[in-house]
Amino acid sequence: MTLRFFTLGMTVTFGSAWLFAVVLPFFKTRTIEPVPYVEALDGKTGVYFPKRTGQITNGAKVYAQNGCYVCHTQVVRPTYAGNDFHRDGWAGFKADPDRGDTRRESNVFDYQGEEFAQIGVMRIGPDLSNVGSRYEKAAIAKNTARKEELGDAWNDAMKVTPEEMLYEHLYDPRYRVEMRWSTCPSLRFLFEKSKIKGEIPAPKAEARALVGYLMSMKKNDAVPASMNYSPPKPAEK
Ligand code: HEC
């Protein structure tokens, strides 16, 4: 093999990977046109705009600084690349009490307003695309269970909010005995110091921004039919 042939081979090998994995996606997603709703299919007109509330920018920074993206992804994969739909709460809920099946794949608009799309490196922990909706659901379940357990002793001031549950997780992911196995790192340093044991101290501004960001992760709003790669099968409608 001549050096020339070798160099050419290397260039083609790495060049094509770079072309298909970097250059093409860059140009494909650089200028994204708004996607219109089609009245016949979607039952409404206008253009799709993702809903997102919460402290996104600052929270995204805290998320990046603490390396959350190393273990957590933020992509619900297209089904051809691996099915995420069977994991309830990852892509949305199969049986949402109000909206029915809300599951959908991620799209480029999901990362709007973020400087970097923190799609993640590995999936050591669960995907966080819909972690906001998951915590909302978990808080409702927890409150309902406690209300049933306590009966008359219950009052509404005992309600936990999804944010409180997230603070508990961030302060100490291994707080509850059944979660002792968790490898999620504790963010204790984002909370004030407290001498009272068994109580989660007040969160600092960074922790509040991070929780705002995590609670904004509800990527299960309905997308136009033209963008829905996995529409429900006709029989399921
Ligand atoms: C070393 C890998 C690792 C890193 C880094 C990591 N996590 Fe985790 N995370 C996990 C694992 C494993 C779980 C599942 C166990 C659990 O719920 O504690 C998890 C669970 C979670 C959950 C609960 C998700 C759910 O649906 O119940 C949240 C929220 C979370 N992590 C947030 C974060 C944030 C925010 C960061 C960055 C500060 C972070 N994680 C960094 C491994 C990691």
Coordinates of C-alpha atoms and ligand atoms in Angstrom, one line a residue:
M1 CA 0.0 0.0 0.0
T2 CA 1.4 3.4 -0.9
L3 CA 1.4 6.3 1.4
R4 CA -0.7 8.1 -1.0
F5 CA -3.4 5.4 -1.1
F6 CA -3.3 5.2 2.7
T7 CA -3.8 8.9 3.2
L8 CA -6.6 9.0 0.7
G9 CA -8.2 6.1 2.5
M10 CA -8.0 7.8 5.8
T11 CA -9.4 11.0 4.4
V12 CA -12.4 9.3 2.8
T13 CA -13.0 7.2 6.0
F14 CA -13.0 10.1 8.4
G15 CA -14.2 12.7 5.9
S16 CA -17.4 10.8 5.1
A17 CA -18.2 10.3 8.8
W18 CA -17.6 14.1 9.4
L19 CA -19.8 14.9 6.4
F20 CA -22.7 12.7 7.4
A21 CA -22.5 13.2 11.2
V22 CA -21.6 16.9 11.4
V23 CA -21.9 18.8 8.2
L24 CA -25.2 17.5 6.8
P25 CA -27.1 17.7 10.1
F26 CA -25.7 21.2 10.7
F27 CA -27.1 22.5 7.4
K28 CA -30.3 20.6 7.8
T29 CA -31.0 22.1 11.3
R30 CA -29.5 25.5 10.9
T31 CA -32.4 27.3 9.5
I32 CA -35.6 25.7 10.8
E33 CA -38.8 26.9 9.2
P34 CA -41.8 27.2 11.4
V35 CA -44.1 24.1 10.9
P36 CA -47.7 25.0 10.1
Y37 CA -50.7 23.1 11.4
V38 CA -52.9 21.7 8.6
E39 CA -56.5 22.2 9.5
A40 CA -57.7 18.9 8.0
L41 CA -55.2 16.8 10.0
D42 CA -54.6 18.9 13.1
G43 CA -58.0 20.5 13.6
K44 CA -56.3 23.9 14.0
T45 CA -54.4 26.5 12.0
G46 CA -51.3 28.6 12.8
V47 CA -47.8 27.5 13.3
Y48 CA -46.3 25.1 15.9
F49 CA -44.5 26.8 18.8
P50 CA -43.2 24.7 21.7
K51 CA -44.5 25.7 25.1
R52 CA -41.8 26.1 27.7
T53 CA -41.9 27.9 31.0
G54 CA -39.3 28.1 33.8
Q55 CA -35.9 29.5 34.2
I56 CA -34.4 27.9 31.2
T57 CA -31.2 29.8 30.5
N58 CA -29.7 29.9 34.0
G59 CA -30.9 26.5 34.8
A60 CA -29.4 25.0 31.6
K61 CA -26.1 26.5 32.6
V62 CA -26.2 24.9 36.1
Y63 CA -27.1 21.6 34.3
A64 CA -24.1 21.9 32.1
Q65 CA -21.7 23.0 34.8
N66 CA -22.5 19.9 36.9
G67 CA -22.2 17.5 34.1
C68 CA -25.8 16.2 34.2
Y69 CA -25.6 15.6 30.5
V70 CA -22.9 12.9 31.0
C71 CA -25.5 10.5 32.5
H72 CA -28.8 11.9 31.3
T73 CA -30.0 12.3 27.8
Q74 CA -32.7 14.7 26.6
V75 CA -33.8 12.9 23.4
V76 CA -36.8 10.6 22.9
R77 CA -35.3 8.7 20.0
P78 CA -37.2 8.2 16.7
T79 CA -38.5 4.7 16.9
Y80 CA -36.3 3.5 14.0
A81 CA -33.3 4.3 16.2
G82 CA -34.5 2.5 19.3
N83 CA -37.9 2.6 21.0
D84 CA -38.3 4.9 24.0
F85 CA -42.1 4.8 23.9
H86 CA -42.6 1.7 26.2
R87 CA -41.0 3.5 29.1
D88 CA -43.9 5.3 30.6
G89 CA -43.3 9.0 31.2
W90 CA -40.2 9.2 29.0
A91 CA -41.9 10.3 25.8
G92 CA -45.1 11.4 27.4
F93 CA -47.7 9.3 29.0
K94 CA -49.6 6.5 27.3
A95 CA -52.7 7.2 29.3
D96 CA -52.7 10.8 30.4
P97 CA -56.0 11.4 32.3
D98 CA -56.8 14.6 30.3
R99 CA -55.2 14.1 26.9
G100 CA -54.9 10.4 26.4
D101 CA -51.7 9.3 24.6
T102 CA -49.2 12.2 24.8
R103 CA -46.1 10.3 23.7
R104 CA -44.0 11.7 20.9
E105 CA -40.4 11.8 19.7
S106 CA -38.1 14.8 20.3
N107 CA -37.9 17.5 17.6
V108 CA -35.5 20.4 17.0
F109 CA -37.9 22.9 18.5
D110 CA -37.6 21.1 21.9
Y111 CA -34.2 22.8 22.4
Q112 CA -35.4 26.3 21.5
G113 CA -34.1 29.0 23.9
E114 CA -31.1 26.9 24.9
E115 CA -27.6 27.8 23.9
F116 CA -26.7 24.2 23.5
A117 CA -28.9 21.3 22.9
Q118 CA -27.9 19.1 25.8
I119 CA -28.8 15.9 24.2
G120 CA -26.5 14.0 26.5
V121 CA -23.6 11.6 26.3
M122 CA -24.8 8.4 28.0
R123 CA -27.9 7.0 29.6
I124 CA -26.8 6.0 33.0
G125 CA -29.8 7.7 34.5
P126 CA -33.3 8.1 32.9
D127 CA -33.9 10.4 29.9
L128 CA -35.0 13.8 31.3
S129 CA -37.0 15.1 28.2
N130 CA -40.2 14.9 30.3
V131 CA -38.9 14.9 33.8
G132 CA -41.1 17.9 34.6
S133 CA -44.3 16.0 33.7
R134 CA -43.0 12.9 35.6
Y135 CA -42.5 14.9 38.8
E136 CA -45.9 16.5 38.5
K137 CA -47.5 13.1 38.2
A138 CA -45.4 11.7 41.1
A139 CA -46.4 14.6 43.4
I140 CA -50.1 14.0 42.6
A141 CA -49.7 10.3 43.3
K142 CA -47.8 10.9 46.6
N143 CA -50.4 13.4 47.8
T144 CA -53.3 11.1 47.0
A145 CA -51.6 8.2 48.8
R146 CA -50.9 10.2 51.9
K147 CA -54.3 11.6 51.9
E148 CA -55.8 8.1 51.9
E149 CA -53.4 6.9 54.5
L150 CA -54.0 9.8 56.9
G151 CA -57.7 10.2 56.4
D152 CA -59.0 13.0 58.7
A153 CA -55.5 13.9 59.9
W154 CA -54.7 15.1 56.4
N155 CA -54.8 18.8 55.5
D156 CA -53.9 20.5 52.3
A157 CA -50.8 22.2 53.8
M158 CA -49.2 18.7 53.9
K159 CA -49.2 18.6 50.1
V160 CA -45.8 18.2 48.5
T161 CA -45.0 20.1 45.3
P162 CA -43.1 18.5 42.4
E163 CA -40.4 21.2 43.0
E164 CA -40.0 20.0 46.6
M165 CA -39.6 16.5 45.4
L166 CA -36.9 17.6 43.0
Y167 CA -35.0 19.5 45.7
E168 CA -35.1 16.3 47.8
H169 CA -33.6 14.4 44.9
L170 CA -30.9 17.0 44.1
Y171 CA -29.9 17.4 47.8
D172 CA -29.6 13.7 48.3
P173 CA -30.6 11.2 45.6
R174 CA -30.1 8.4 48.2
Y175 CA -32.3 10.0 50.8
R176 CA -35.0 7.3 50.7
V177 CA -33.9 3.8 51.7
E178 CA -35.2 2.3 48.5
M179 CA -33.0 4.7 46.5
R180 CA -29.8 3.8 48.2
W181 CA -28.6 2.3 45.0
S182 CA -28.8 5.6 43.1
T183 CA -25.5 6.8 41.5
C184 CA -26.9 10.3 40.8
P185 CA -24.5 12.8 42.5
S186 CA -25.7 14.9 45.4
L187 CA -25.8 18.6 44.8
R188 CA -25.6 19.5 48.5
F189 CA -23.3 22.4 47.7
L190 CA -26.2 24.2 46.0
F191 CA -28.1 24.4 49.3
E192 CA -27.6 26.6 52.4
K193 CA -25.9 24.9 55.3
S194 CA -28.2 23.6 58.0
K195 CA -27.8 21.9 61.3
I196 CA -31.2 20.4 61.4
K197 CA -31.1 16.7 60.4
G198 CA -33.8 15.2 58.3
E199 CA -34.7 18.5 56.7
I200 CA -33.8 19.8 53.3
P201 CA -32.1 23.2 53.7
A202 CA -33.0 26.2 51.6
P203 CA -31.9 25.9 48.0
K204 CA -29.4 28.5 46.7
A205 CA -30.2 30.5 43.5
E206 CA -28.4 27.9 41.3
A207 CA -30.5 25.1 42.7
R208 CA -33.7 27.1 42.1
A209 CA -32.6 27.8 38.5
L210 CA -31.9 24.1 38.0
V211 CA -35.2 23.1 39.3
G212 CA -36.9 25.7 37.1
Y213 CA -35.1 24.2 34.1
L214 CA -36.0 20.6 35.1
M215 CA -39.6 21.5 35.6
S216 CA -39.7 23.1 32.2
M217 CA -38.9 19.8 30.6
K218 CA -42.3 18.7 29.4
K219 CA -41.8 17.9 25.8
N220 CA -45.1 16.2 25.3
D221 CA -47.2 19.0 23.7
A222 CA -49.1 18.0 20.6
V223 CA -47.0 18.5 17.4
P224 CA -48.5 19.1 13.9
A225 CA -49.3 15.8 12.2
S226 CA -46.6 16.4 9.6
M227 CA -44.0 16.4 12.3
N228 CA -45.3 13.4 14.2
Y229 CA -43.1 10.4 13.1
S230 CA -45.1 7.9 15.1
P231 CA -48.8 8.9 14.8
P232 CA -51.2 6.6 16.6
K233 CA -52.3 3.8 14.4
P234 CA -55.8 4.2 13.0
A235 CA -57.2 1.4 15.1
E236 CA -56.0 3.1 18.3
K237 CA -57.6 6.4 17.5
Ligands
HEC1 C1 -23.1 9.3 37.4 C2 -24.2 9.5 36.6 C3 -25.2 10.6 36.9 C4 -25.0 12.0 36.8 C5 -23.7 12.7 36.5 C6 -26.3 12.6 37.1 N1 -27.2 11.6 37.3 FE1 -29.2 12.0 37.8 N2 -29.5 10.0 37.9 C7 -28.6 9.0 37.7 C8 -29.2 7.7 37.9 C9 -28.5 6.4 37.8 C10 -30.6 8.0 38.2 C11 -31.7 6.9 38.6 C12 -31.7 6.7 40.0 C13 -32.4 7.8 40.8 O1 -33.6 8.1 40.5 O2 -31.8 8.4 41.7 C14 -30.7 9.4 38.2 C15 -31.9 10.1 38.4 C16 -32.1 11.4 38.3 C17 -33.4 12.1 38.4 C18 -34.7 11.4 38.7 C19 -35.3 11.1 37.3 C20 -36.7 10.4 37.4 O3 -37.3 10.4 36.4 O4 -37.0 10.0 38.5 C21 -33.2 13.4 38.3 C22 -34.2 14.5 38.3 C23 -31.8 13.6 38.0 N3 -31.2 12.4 38.1 C24 -31.2 14.8 37.8 C25 -29.8 15.0 37.7 C26 -29.2 16.3 37.5 C27 -29.9 17.6 37.6 C28 -27.9 16.0 37.4 C29 -26.8 17.0 37.3 C30 -26.5 17.8 38.5 C31 -27.7 14.6 37.4 N4 -28.9 14.0 37.5 C32 -26.4 14.0 37.2 C33 -27.3 9.2 37.3 C34 -26.6 10.4 37.2

